[in-house]
Amino acid sequence: MESFHQFRFWVLAFCFITFQSCNGFYLPGSYPHNYAVGDDLWVKVNSLTSIDTEIPFSYYSLPFCQPEGGIKDSAENLGELLMGDRIENSPYRFKMYTNESDVLLCRIDKLSADQFKILAKRIDEMYQVNLILDNLPAIRFTKKDDYFLRWTGYPVGIKVQDAYYMFNHLKFNVLVHKYEETNVARVMGTGDAAEMIPPISKEGSEKPGWMVVGFEVIPCSIMHNADSIKDSKMYSKYPSPIKCDPSTVAMPIKEGQPLAFTYEVTFEESDIKWPSRWDAYLKMEGAKVHWFSILNSLMVITFLAGIVLVIFLRTVRRDLTRYEELDKEAQAQMTEELSGWKLVVGDVFRAPSNPSLLCIMVGNGVQLLGMAVVTILFAALGFMSPASRGTLITGMLFIYLILGIAAGYAAVRLWRTIGCGDQKGWASVAWKAACFFPGIAFLILTTLNFLLWGSHSTGAIPFSLFVILILLWFCISVPLTLAGGYFGAKAPHLEYPVRTNQIPREIPQQRYPSWLLVLGAGTLPFGTLFIELFFIMSSIWMGRVYYVFGFLFIVMILLVVVCAEVSLVLTYMHLCVEDWRWWWKSFFASGSVAIYIFLYSVNYLVFDLKSLSGPVSATLYLGYSLFMVLAIMLATGTVGFLSSFWFVYYLFSSVKLD
């Protein structure tokens, strides 16, 4: 009981410190900001995006109104830059709880030939404008077949017959909730824990105010009289009333024609509380199908994996029991009749071909698997929510860098185990482990980055960021990997329970190619994640918000279990037919799931991304898919190899040997 109270004390202390370090309010994102009536609210703009091309472009690459003080970049983290987000200020300005209508934004004197050409191209490619208010993306509702669809952002324009129409008037609806409570726990609704968390004083937060809990936009195409506003200033009143009708378009764009932009804003009091303001973005269509499909998949795979595990354990334990009941003379006579796996006792721990490469790949797999577990767990706990842009990618990167020590340790210790304790060459193995996967990833991303640079996309990584990534690689990851390798070299190696013969045993001719069975083994792990994979792919390429990290964590744990079981079964089957070359086969038995994921990616490209236009977009998609597949192969292959190594070690340690 005393230990329980100590544990509870440390949990509460950790929560208190975390709240203090995060300015106290909301772990999955920023703290709530309350505004007084009349306070300025500034809208920010993000990159233009399209599911047609998957190539983001800067908002100001199109002839939109620019802010009076010039274009300024907002604070960005590493994850935002890697994802292609470019958040900048905009001229859209509101007054808290002050409705405004017919507000003139600006007038573009003439649409040049280049501006018209690029504007028409962006409309053809279905580019969306992404606006942000108080960290909330603008959301648009459309009605189809008596139900509402939710979209983030609004289209640049639309093509009707042969004419291009631009949405030059925006109708904003800002949902606000009254803020009167300064106690963190009561704002967050933590119930009886309210007395345990002290209120955190923040300048200006003591007075009652309003919090932004929703940001909706309705785009309209309005035919403005550009001549009547020649001398008008920004934020002045448009001369005539503007009626926004989203069902009609009236502003065709032509070369040499002036453009005028206007907007209106209304504020609406809402019952939505600040912690729930992201629900509108997360409750996308198909949510019920998502939950039931994943649950069904989990039940089926768990049942199937349980059957495999039970049958497998019964078979192995029966063999061990039969051997233990035999005396040495009977055992010598019946060895060949009972099982083939004991015949390879002198070869089962014979070093595999290319042992250093296997150690390097296992080390990288440990690093990637650890990164995935920690990242998804933190995301499931709410530390990396969609409310904090780029946090997920930034967290993944830094967790990967820190886990370089695990990669070096695993690679070098396995190297010493294969070499029967010989430390020679451990530094080379650790160095290669630090450069293998990052080097391949760097090569792929650099090639794709050149394509983005050629397209003048904001998705291209700036040269300065390239330098930062290289410095992170060689100043953090490489030293930590070498340090892990040093600890692995000093740690005691595993001693094999049996001796290895000098002359390798001849492997009997098999009825079917063993590698065919190994490649087919990936179908079972693929069955555990293909439904979840669809939603992940949709969030990456269809612009949807992925948020069910709890389910993803369960699926990942189940995937690890199934990969281990599949590899164990394949290893046991190979040993039974006297094939002692199990090292690489155990790695690829579970790692072959990557092949099916890549085939699924190609299928997704052909059937779900039908509108993906241009060879650049397809190359980007396949390049990123290849990067993802390589990481999955290393992680799942490592799970399979380590589980098989443990099984073989345990099996030959338990049986009676001559």
XYZ file of C-alpha atoms in Angstrom:
658
model
C 0.000 0.000 0.000
C 2.870 2.330 0.822
C 4.437 1.715 -2.589
C 1.111 2.523 -4.229
C 0.967 5.885 -2.430
C 4.538 6.615 -3.487
C 3.685 5.765 -7.080
C 0.608 8.014 -6.931
C 2.697 10.837 -5.483
C 5.231 10.658 -8.306
C 2.499 10.539 -10.967
C 0.886 13.677 -9.521
C 4.266 15.379 -9.259
C 5.026 14.524 -12.880
C 1.639 15.888 -14.006
C 2.197 19.100 -12.032
C 5.674 19.630 -13.508
C 4.376 18.903 -16.994
C 1.538 21.392 -16.587
C 3.946 24.032 -15.316
C 6.437 23.489 -18.132
C 3.724 23.697 -20.768
C 2.250 26.911 -19.344
C -0.279 24.738 -17.738
C -3.293 24.276 -19.858
C -3.588 21.705 -22.557
C -0.992 19.054 -23.251
C -2.129 18.174 -26.793
C -1.459 21.618 -28.273
C -1.431 25.211 -27.128
C -3.081 26.683 -24.043
C -6.453 28.455 -24.444
C -6.260 32.126 -25.294
C -9.117 34.290 -24.122
C -9.934 37.543 -25.905
C -11.850 40.595 -24.748
C -14.554 42.039 -26.976
C -12.889 44.135 -29.673
C -9.480 42.424 -29.480
C -7.777 41.847 -32.822
C -7.926 38.364 -34.338
C -5.522 37.757 -37.206
C -5.993 34.975 -39.727
C -2.908 33.130 -40.934
C -2.457 31.278 -44.215
C -0.821 27.929 -44.875
C 0.429 26.364 -48.108
C -1.992 25.688 -50.956
C -2.618 21.944 -51.183
C -4.295 19.560 -53.590
C -4.999 15.834 -53.584
C -4.586 16.042 -57.352
C -0.853 16.710 -57.291
C 0.272 16.358 -53.645
C 2.671 19.269 -54.307
C 2.124 22.233 -51.934
C 2.662 25.824 -53.053
C 2.938 29.110 -51.215
C -0.310 31.045 -50.657
C 1.243 34.186 -52.112
C 2.289 32.413 -55.310
C -1.219 33.366 -56.485
C -2.481 36.967 -56.864
C -4.046 37.281 -53.416
C -4.127 40.370 -51.204
C -1.007 40.913 -49.139
C -0.891 42.309 -45.572
C -0.019 45.968 -45.121
C 3.128 45.302 -43.103
C 4.492 42.778 -45.604
C 4.573 38.990 -45.625
C 6.048 37.441 -42.487
C 6.660 33.808 -41.645
C 5.136 32.498 -38.442
C 7.197 30.472 -35.984
C 7.693 27.011 -37.478
C 9.056 23.829 -35.998
C 11.100 21.205 -37.764
C 8.084 18.972 -38.389
C 6.144 21.733 -40.165
C 9.037 22.412 -42.523
C 9.456 18.716 -43.315
C 5.714 18.403 -44.014
C 5.743 21.377 -46.401
C 3.710 23.714 -44.171
C 4.519 27.394 -44.685
C 2.411 29.443 -42.276
C 2.394 33.183 -42.996
C 0.408 36.218 -41.935
C -2.580 37.406 -43.953
C -4.572 40.647 -44.326
C -7.752 39.087 -42.873
C -8.425 40.824 -39.544
C -11.379 40.435 -37.195
C -12.526 42.131 -33.991
C -13.596 39.696 -31.281
C -17.378 39.405 -31.069
C -17.827 42.214 -33.599
C -19.762 41.317 -36.733
C -18.600 42.971 -39.938
C -19.949 42.846 -43.464
C -18.952 44.150 -46.894
C -15.331 44.654 -45.861
C -12.999 45.524 -48.737
C -9.686 43.723 -48.607
C -7.836 44.929 -51.718
C -7.938 45.463 -55.457
C -5.581 43.805 -57.941
C -5.239 46.281 -60.814
C -4.519 43.911 -63.665
C -4.218 40.172 -63.968
C -1.036 39.554 -65.973
C -0.704 36.746 -68.474
C 1.504 34.721 -66.102
C -0.847 35.297 -63.164
C -3.866 34.208 -65.203
C -2.039 31.120 -66.463
C -0.948 29.955 -63.003
C -4.356 30.785 -61.499
C -6.139 28.716 -64.136
C -3.675 25.876 -63.606
C -4.266 25.856 -59.844
C -8.036 25.819 -60.380
C -7.682 22.882 -62.801
C -5.577 21.031 -60.239
C -8.208 21.633 -57.516
C -5.961 23.517 -55.095
C -7.353 24.449 -51.701
C -6.674 27.608 -49.686
C -5.874 26.817 -46.039
C -6.611 29.505 -43.444
C -5.893 29.343 -39.698
C -7.447 31.310 -36.830
C -6.199 30.788 -33.275
C -4.525 27.539 -34.428
C -7.826 26.230 -35.911
C -7.939 25.490 -39.660
C -10.874 26.944 -41.557
C -13.522 24.277 -42.129
C -16.088 24.222 -44.911
C -19.392 22.338 -44.901
C -21.056 21.075 -48.061
C -24.344 19.222 -48.307
C -24.665 16.067 -50.395
C -27.580 13.625 -50.365
C -29.055 15.072 -47.157
C -25.878 14.851 -45.108
C -23.029 17.270 -44.527
C -19.461 16.792 -45.668
C -16.593 18.532 -43.879
C -13.581 19.916 -45.682
C -10.620 21.912 -44.440
C -9.962 24.989 -46.534
C -11.805 26.159 -49.619
C -11.052 25.863 -53.361
C -9.189 28.629 -55.182
C -11.892 28.661 -57.826
C -13.969 26.543 -60.140
C -14.171 25.879 -63.862
C -17.622 26.032 -65.438
C -17.645 25.025 -69.087
C -14.655 26.936 -70.510
C -14.635 29.812 -68.022
C -12.658 30.050 -64.790
C -14.351 31.569 -61.754
C -12.522 32.710 -58.638
C -13.819 32.794 -55.079
C -13.110 36.408 -54.193
C -15.505 36.859 -51.259
C -15.264 34.890 -48.028
C -17.996 34.579 -45.449
C -16.491 33.658 -42.072
C -18.354 32.300 -39.080
C -16.352 32.263 -35.852
C -17.688 30.134 -32.990
C -16.762 31.481 -29.564
C -17.255 30.227 -26.027
C -17.340 32.419 -22.928
C -14.342 31.982 -20.692
C -14.795 32.810 -17.039
C -12.756 30.182 -15.167
C -9.037 30.572 -14.482
C -8.531 27.193 -12.825
C -6.879 24.778 -15.230
C -8.540 21.651 -13.890
C -12.047 23.083 -14.111
C -11.456 24.351 -17.670
C -10.218 20.904 -18.677
C -13.021 19.133 -16.821
C -10.761 16.967 -14.667
C -13.436 16.531 -12.015
C -12.325 15.707 -8.510
C -8.680 16.428 -9.393
C -9.485 20.145 -9.506
C -8.259 20.786 -5.983
C -4.953 19.082 -6.664
C -3.879 21.290 -9.585
C -3.330 24.938 -8.703
C -4.540 27.716 -10.995
C -1.808 29.070 -13.223
C -1.767 32.813 -13.448
C -1.245 34.241 -16.868
C -1.261 37.915 -17.705
C -4.683 38.991 -18.896
C -6.334 35.652 -18.095
C -8.089 36.763 -14.900
C -10.752 38.822 -16.645
C -13.672 37.069 -18.364
C -13.361 36.837 -22.124
C -14.060 34.692 -25.183
C -12.276 31.684 -26.643
C -12.334 30.683 -30.312
C -13.820 27.187 -30.599
C -14.750 27.051 -34.291
C -13.735 28.628 -37.592
C -15.982 28.125 -40.614
C -15.701 29.624 -44.085
C -18.086 29.882 -47.036
C -16.434 30.930 -50.325
C -18.407 32.940 -52.890
C -17.733 34.261 -56.359
C -18.976 37.873 -56.545
C -18.877 40.217 -59.531
C -17.402 43.381 -58.025
C -17.255 46.789 -59.619
C -13.496 47.286 -59.526
C -13.692 50.882 -60.804
C -15.813 51.984 -57.835
C -13.095 51.062 -55.311
C -10.019 52.508 -57.030
C -9.289 54.928 -54.202
C -10.657 52.820 -51.345
C -8.362 51.610 -48.580
C -8.041 48.187 -47.005
C -10.803 47.397 -44.455
C -13.042 50.157 -45.785
C -16.718 49.557 -46.534
C -17.581 48.224 -49.964
C -19.903 50.721 -51.726
C -22.800 48.303 -52.186
C -24.214 45.389 -50.129
C -22.749 41.968 -50.933
C -24.942 38.877 -50.941
C -22.952 35.673 -50.629
C -24.590 32.749 -52.440
C -22.256 29.725 -52.586
C -24.494 27.952 -55.114
C -23.768 30.476 -57.891
C -20.582 31.885 -59.418
C -20.313 35.330 -60.940
C -16.624 36.361 -61.054
C -14.928 35.025 -64.203
C -11.222 35.762 -64.423
C -9.603 37.050 -67.588
C -6.182 38.265 -68.556
C -5.773 42.000 -67.976
C -8.902 42.198 -65.812
C -8.820 43.745 -62.296
C -9.770 41.687 -59.242
C -11.377 42.780 -55.977
C -11.439 40.791 -52.729
C -13.924 41.237 -49.897
C -15.063 39.372 -46.814
C -17.587 39.355 -43.974
C -17.479 37.825 -40.519
C -20.073 36.862 -37.941
C -19.499 35.642 -34.393
C -21.686 32.968 -32.877
C -21.726 31.885 -29.251
C -21.323 28.121 -28.961
C -21.672 25.480 -26.262
C -18.495 23.805 -27.528
C -15.810 23.925 -24.860
C -12.210 24.669 -25.679
C -10.887 21.088 -25.200
C -13.554 19.802 -27.637
C -13.027 22.315 -30.406
C -11.099 19.839 -32.588
C -13.984 17.342 -32.607
C -15.405 18.818 -35.803
C -12.136 18.017 -37.612
C -11.769 14.545 -36.161
C -15.332 13.315 -36.728
C -14.936 12.711 -40.433
C -17.269 10.526 -42.478
C -16.687 6.793 -42.246
C -15.753 6.877 -38.563
C -18.141 4.014 -37.677
C -16.758 1.888 -40.491
C -13.297 2.698 -39.208
C -13.980 1.551 -35.653
C -15.931 -1.602 -36.519
C -13.522 -2.664 -39.268
C -10.495 -2.319 -37.035
C -12.227 -4.130 -34.178
C -13.227 -6.965 -36.501
C -9.697 -7.201 -37.861
C -8.225 -7.271 -34.356
C -10.570 -10.071 -33.274
C -9.920 -12.228 -36.342
C -6.147 -11.809 -36.254
C -5.974 -12.343 -32.501
C -7.967 -15.568 -32.849
C -5.802 -16.784 -35.744
C -2.566 -15.857 -34.000
C -3.760 -17.641 -30.856
C -4.419 -20.842 -32.806
C -0.974 -20.692 -34.427
C 0.673 -20.106 -31.078
C -1.182 -22.954 -29.329
C -0.460 -25.475 -32.090
C 3.145 -24.377 -32.263
C 3.782 -24.608 -28.517
C 2.108 -28.005 -28.299
C 4.267 -29.363 -31.134
C 7.550 -28.088 -29.709
C 6.768 -29.157 -26.139
C 5.725 -32.618 -27.346
C 9.062 -33.028 -29.162
C 11.013 -31.873 -26.109
C 9.062 -34.201 -23.822
C 9.636 -37.197 -26.078
C 13.364 -36.527 -26.222
C 13.625 -36.112 -22.465
C 11.860 -39.444 -21.866
C 14.319 -41.379 -24.040
C 17.544 -42.792 -22.731
C 20.719 -42.085 -24.667
C 20.743 -45.387 -26.547
C 17.143 -45.099 -27.700
C 17.704 -41.454 -28.519
C 20.631 -42.311 -30.755
C 18.561 -44.949 -32.575
C 15.424 -42.868 -33.044
C 16.945 -39.430 -33.775
C 16.222 -39.491 -37.476
C 12.736 -40.927 -37.052
C 11.563 -38.443 -34.451
C 12.588 -35.122 -35.846
C 14.966 -33.469 -38.234
C 15.693 -30.395 -36.168
C 18.022 -32.207 -33.746
C 20.173 -33.344 -36.654
C 21.301 -29.745 -37.287
C 22.548 -29.261 -33.725
C 26.104 -28.797 -34.965
C 25.148 -26.226 -37.602
C 22.206 -24.281 -36.193
C 24.459 -21.547 -34.802
C 26.796 -21.433 -37.784
C 27.412 -17.800 -38.771
C 25.150 -16.607 -41.611
C 26.350 -15.099 -44.859
C 27.016 -11.337 -44.609
C 26.792 -11.307 -40.800
C 27.752 -7.624 -40.518
C 24.861 -6.583 -42.793
C 22.436 -8.628 -40.695
C 23.712 -6.983 -37.495
C 23.409 -3.521 -39.057
C 19.837 -4.132 -40.241
C 18.816 -5.543 -36.855
C 20.327 -2.510 -35.110
C 18.426 -0.141 -37.392
C 15.272 -2.180 -36.880
C 15.562 -1.878 -33.093
C 15.952 1.894 -33.485
C 12.939 2.234 -35.795
C 10.735 -0.073 -33.729
C 11.580 1.816 -30.545
C 10.823 5.112 -32.248
C 7.442 3.803 -33.453
C 6.447 2.467 -30.021
C 7.404 5.636 -28.130
C 5.927 8.016 -30.720
C 2.588 6.227 -31.051
C 2.320 5.832 -27.278
C 2.939 9.549 -26.741
C 0.455 10.397 -29.490
C -2.156 8.082 -27.947
C -1.671 9.835 -24.596
C -2.333 13.181 -26.277
C 1.146 14.696 -26.306
C 1.260 14.889 -30.124
C -2.222 15.875 -31.249
C -3.240 17.504 -34.563
C -3.658 20.754 -32.620
C 0.107 21.105 -32.487
C 1.297 21.133 -36.079
C 4.507 19.307 -36.843
C 4.880 17.921 -33.318
C 4.456 14.320 -34.475
C 7.199 14.533 -37.110
C 9.504 16.512 -34.810
C 8.970 14.005 -31.997
C 9.625 11.053 -34.301
C 12.866 12.602 -35.527
C 14.295 13.356 -32.095
C 13.226 10.012 -30.616
C 14.931 8.314 -33.571
C 18.122 10.298 -32.975
C 18.203 9.475 -29.264
C 17.576 5.767 -29.884
C 20.767 5.608 -31.917
C 22.342 4.267 -28.720
C 19.984 1.258 -28.868
C 20.877 0.649 -32.529
C 24.603 0.602 -31.810
C 24.200 -1.620 -28.759
C 21.989 -4.188 -30.525
C 24.136 -4.310 -33.681
C 27.486 -4.709 -31.883
C 26.246 -7.191 -29.284
C 24.761 -9.381 -32.018
C 28.048 -9.039 -33.944
C 29.992 -10.255 -30.908
C 27.542 -13.115 -30.343
C 27.922 -14.305 -33.942
C 31.703 -13.959 -33.632
C 31.717 -15.937 -30.349
C 32.909 -12.967 -28.314
C 35.419 -11.497 -30.752
C 35.410 -7.684 -30.437
C 37.284 -7.120 -33.674
C 35.392 -4.856 -36.087
C 32.761 -3.586 -33.644
C 33.503 0.077 -34.431
C 32.959 -0.554 -38.142
C 29.619 -2.264 -37.431
C 28.484 0.605 -35.180
C 29.510 3.207 -37.769
C 27.669 1.390 -40.565
C 24.600 1.027 -38.316
C 24.640 4.811 -37.839
C 24.731 5.408 -41.603
C 22.751 2.544 -43.202
C 19.090 3.561 -42.933
C 19.708 7.335 -42.576
C 21.933 7.189 -45.670
C 19.279 5.443 -47.778
C 16.589 7.799 -46.445
C 18.784 10.822 -47.185
C 19.347 9.602 -50.759
C 15.603 9.068 -51.372
C 14.540 12.380 -49.819
C 17.256 14.334 -51.635
C 16.134 12.933 -54.985
C 12.499 13.796 -54.226
C 13.546 17.222 -52.963
C 15.152 18.035 -56.311
C 11.799 17.287 -57.971
C 10.043 19.638 -55.525
C 12.671 22.330 -56.062
C 12.106 22.053 -59.796
C 8.363 22.550 -59.233
C 8.956 25.609 -56.948
C 6.942 23.879 -54.244
C 6.895 24.820 -50.571
C 7.229 21.090 -49.910
C 10.901 21.357 -50.888
C 13.206 21.287 -47.875
C 15.258 24.519 -47.727
C 19.026 24.192 -47.993
C 19.435 25.513 -44.447
C 17.214 22.707 -43.164
C 19.332 20.192 -45.074
C 22.362 21.456 -43.186
C 20.465 21.190 -39.875
C 19.405 17.594 -40.622
C 22.985 16.611 -41.509
C 24.247 18.213 -38.304
C 21.601 16.358 -36.273
C 22.625 13.134 -37.970
C 26.380 13.446 -37.443
C 26.364 15.376 -34.160
C 23.673 13.406 -32.298
C 22.752 10.131 -33.995
C 26.243 8.976 -35.021
C 27.929 9.674 -31.636
C 25.064 8.006 -29.761
C 25.214 4.970 -32.052
C 28.979 4.693 -31.535
C 28.444 5.030 -27.782
C 25.845 2.257 -27.907
C 28.302 0.147 -29.885
C 30.941 0.711 -27.207
C 28.562 -0.495 -24.501
C 27.623 -3.459 -26.704
C 31.300 -4.349 -27.101
C 31.808 -4.261 -23.328
C 28.656 -6.249 -22.529
C 29.008 -10.046 -22.231
C 28.080 -11.882 -25.400
C 25.631 -14.779 -25.491
C 27.372 -18.142 -25.438
C 25.828 -20.772 -27.675
C 24.455 -23.814 -25.828
C 25.941 -26.193 -28.448
C 29.199 -26.440 -30.377
C 29.350 -25.780 -34.108
C 30.934 -28.423 -36.336
C 33.841 -27.407 -38.527
C 32.301 -28.952 -41.647
C 28.768 -27.767 -42.477
C 26.082 -30.406 -42.823
C 24.631 -30.927 -46.265
C 21.067 -29.661 -46.553
C 18.653 -32.210 -48.091
C 16.901 -31.246 -51.287
C 13.592 -29.547 -50.510
C 10.277 -30.269 -52.193
C 9.592 -26.576 -52.684
C 11.779 -23.444 -52.611
C 12.130 -22.287 -49.016
C 12.213 -18.614 -50.018
C 8.775 -18.970 -51.561
C 7.387 -19.881 -48.141
C 9.314 -17.022 -46.555
C 7.861 -14.439 -48.947
C 4.353 -15.824 -48.468
C 4.652 -15.560 -44.699
C 4.171 -11.782 -44.882
C 0.484 -12.143 -45.707
C -0.502 -12.806 -42.085
C 1.180 -9.687 -40.620
C -0.258 -7.688 -43.513
C -3.726 -8.854 -42.509
C -3.306 -7.190 -39.111
C -2.714 -3.725 -40.467
C -4.167 -3.332 -43.954
C -7.386 -1.693 -42.693
C -5.465 0.726 -40.493
C -3.085 1.288 -43.397
C -5.962 2.589 -45.510
C -6.775 5.291 -42.967
C -3.119 6.220 -42.547
C -2.709 6.536 -46.327
C -5.887 8.602 -46.520
C -4.628 10.978 -43.852
C -1.310 11.432 -45.668
C -2.533 11.730 -49.258
C -6.190 12.787 -48.973
C -5.725 15.615 -46.485
C -7.663 13.978 -43.639
C -6.795 14.197 -39.951
C -5.563 10.973 -38.374
C -6.243 10.776 -34.666
C -6.984 7.183 -33.521
C -3.494 6.572 -32.162
C -4.911 4.334 -29.437
C -6.127 1.856 -32.031
C -2.880 2.250 -33.942
C -0.917 1.336 -30.823
C -3.029 -1.815 -30.358
C -2.580 -2.744 -34.013
C 1.178 -2.225 -33.720
C 1.425 -4.460 -30.653
C -0.635 -7.102 -32.439
C 1.607 -6.756 -35.495
C 4.698 -7.371 -33.357
C 3.114 -10.503 -31.847
C 2.073 -11.890 -35.235
C 5.489 -11.143 -36.785
C 7.158 -13.016 -33.930
C 4.814 -15.995 -34.301
C 5.149 -16.191 -38.080
C 8.924 -16.106 -37.887
C 8.969 -18.750 -35.153
C 6.783 -21.100 -37.192
C 8.900 -20.643 -40.338
C 12.135 -21.165 -38.426
C 10.805 -24.334 -36.827
C 9.632 -25.658 -40.199
C 13.071 -25.067 -41.732
C 14.838 -26.789 -38.853
C 12.498 -29.782 -39.138
C 13.574 -30.322 -42.767
C 17.242 -30.009 -41.686
C 17.710 -26.543 -43.178
C 19.991 -24.751 -40.691
C 20.204 -21.500 -42.656
C 17.515 -19.767 -40.602
C 19.154 -16.408 -39.857
C 18.194 -14.405 -42.916
C 15.001 -16.384 -43.499
C 13.706 -15.522 -40.028
C 14.398 -11.855 -40.761
C 12.566 -11.820 -44.086
C 9.728 -14.120 -42.970
C 8.208 -11.221 -41.042
C 9.969 -8.474 -43.008
C 8.287 -9.652 -46.215
C 5.145 -7.821 -45.037
C 6.831 -4.769 -46.573
C 6.388 -6.273 -50.043
C 2.628 -6.480 -49.581
C 2.507 -2.962 -48.151
C 4.311 -1.662 -51.240
C 1.912 -3.565 -53.517
C -0.962 -2.077 -51.523
C 0.572 1.379 -52.017
C 0.626 0.829 -55.776
C -2.985 -0.357 -55.617
C -3.905 2.771 -53.617
C -2.209 4.941 -56.228
C -4.080 3.294 -59.115
C -7.563 3.018 -57.607
C -7.833 5.643 -54.842
C -5.607 8.394 -56.213
C -6.941 8.225 -59.739
C -6.783 11.998 -60.074
C -3.096 12.179 -59.165
C -1.725 14.044 -62.157
C 1.755 14.192 -63.626
C 4.887 12.048 -63.386
C 6.332 14.274 -60.624
C 3.387 13.567 -58.316
C 3.513 9.819 -58.997
C 7.288 9.768 -58.423
C 6.878 11.611 -55.119
C 4.211 9.155 -54.023
C 6.263 6.080 -54.913
C 9.416 7.573 -53.377
C 7.763 8.281 -50.037
C 6.109 4.849 -50.151
C 9.496 3.196 -50.726
C 10.909 5.101 -47.747
C 8.028 3.935 -45.543
C 8.270 0.329 -46.765
C 12.009 0.161 -46.046
C 11.458 1.333 -42.464
C 8.658 -1.221 -41.947
C 10.799 -4.037 -43.371
C 13.651 -3.280 -40.966
C 11.344 -3.013 -37.939
C 9.240 -6.125 -38.614
C 12.250 -8.135 -39.781
C 14.039 -7.344 -36.534
C 11.052 -8.575 -34.519
C 11.047 -11.839 -36.463
C 14.782 -12.388 -36.208
C 15.079 -11.665 -32.483
C 12.111 -13.897 -31.647
C 13.548 -16.722 -33.786
C 16.987 -16.297 -32.236
C 15.467 -16.553 -28.770
C 13.469 -19.624 -29.800
C 16.449 -21.448 -31.309
C 18.600 -20.596 -28.302
C 15.909 -21.812 -25.900
C 15.172 -24.954 -27.922
C 18.758 -26.182 -28.076
C 19.389 -25.196 -24.462
C 16.472 -27.322 -23.249
C 16.957 -30.583 -25.115
C 19.264 -33.383 -23.906
C 22.295 -33.677 -26.147
C 24.904 -36.340 -26.637
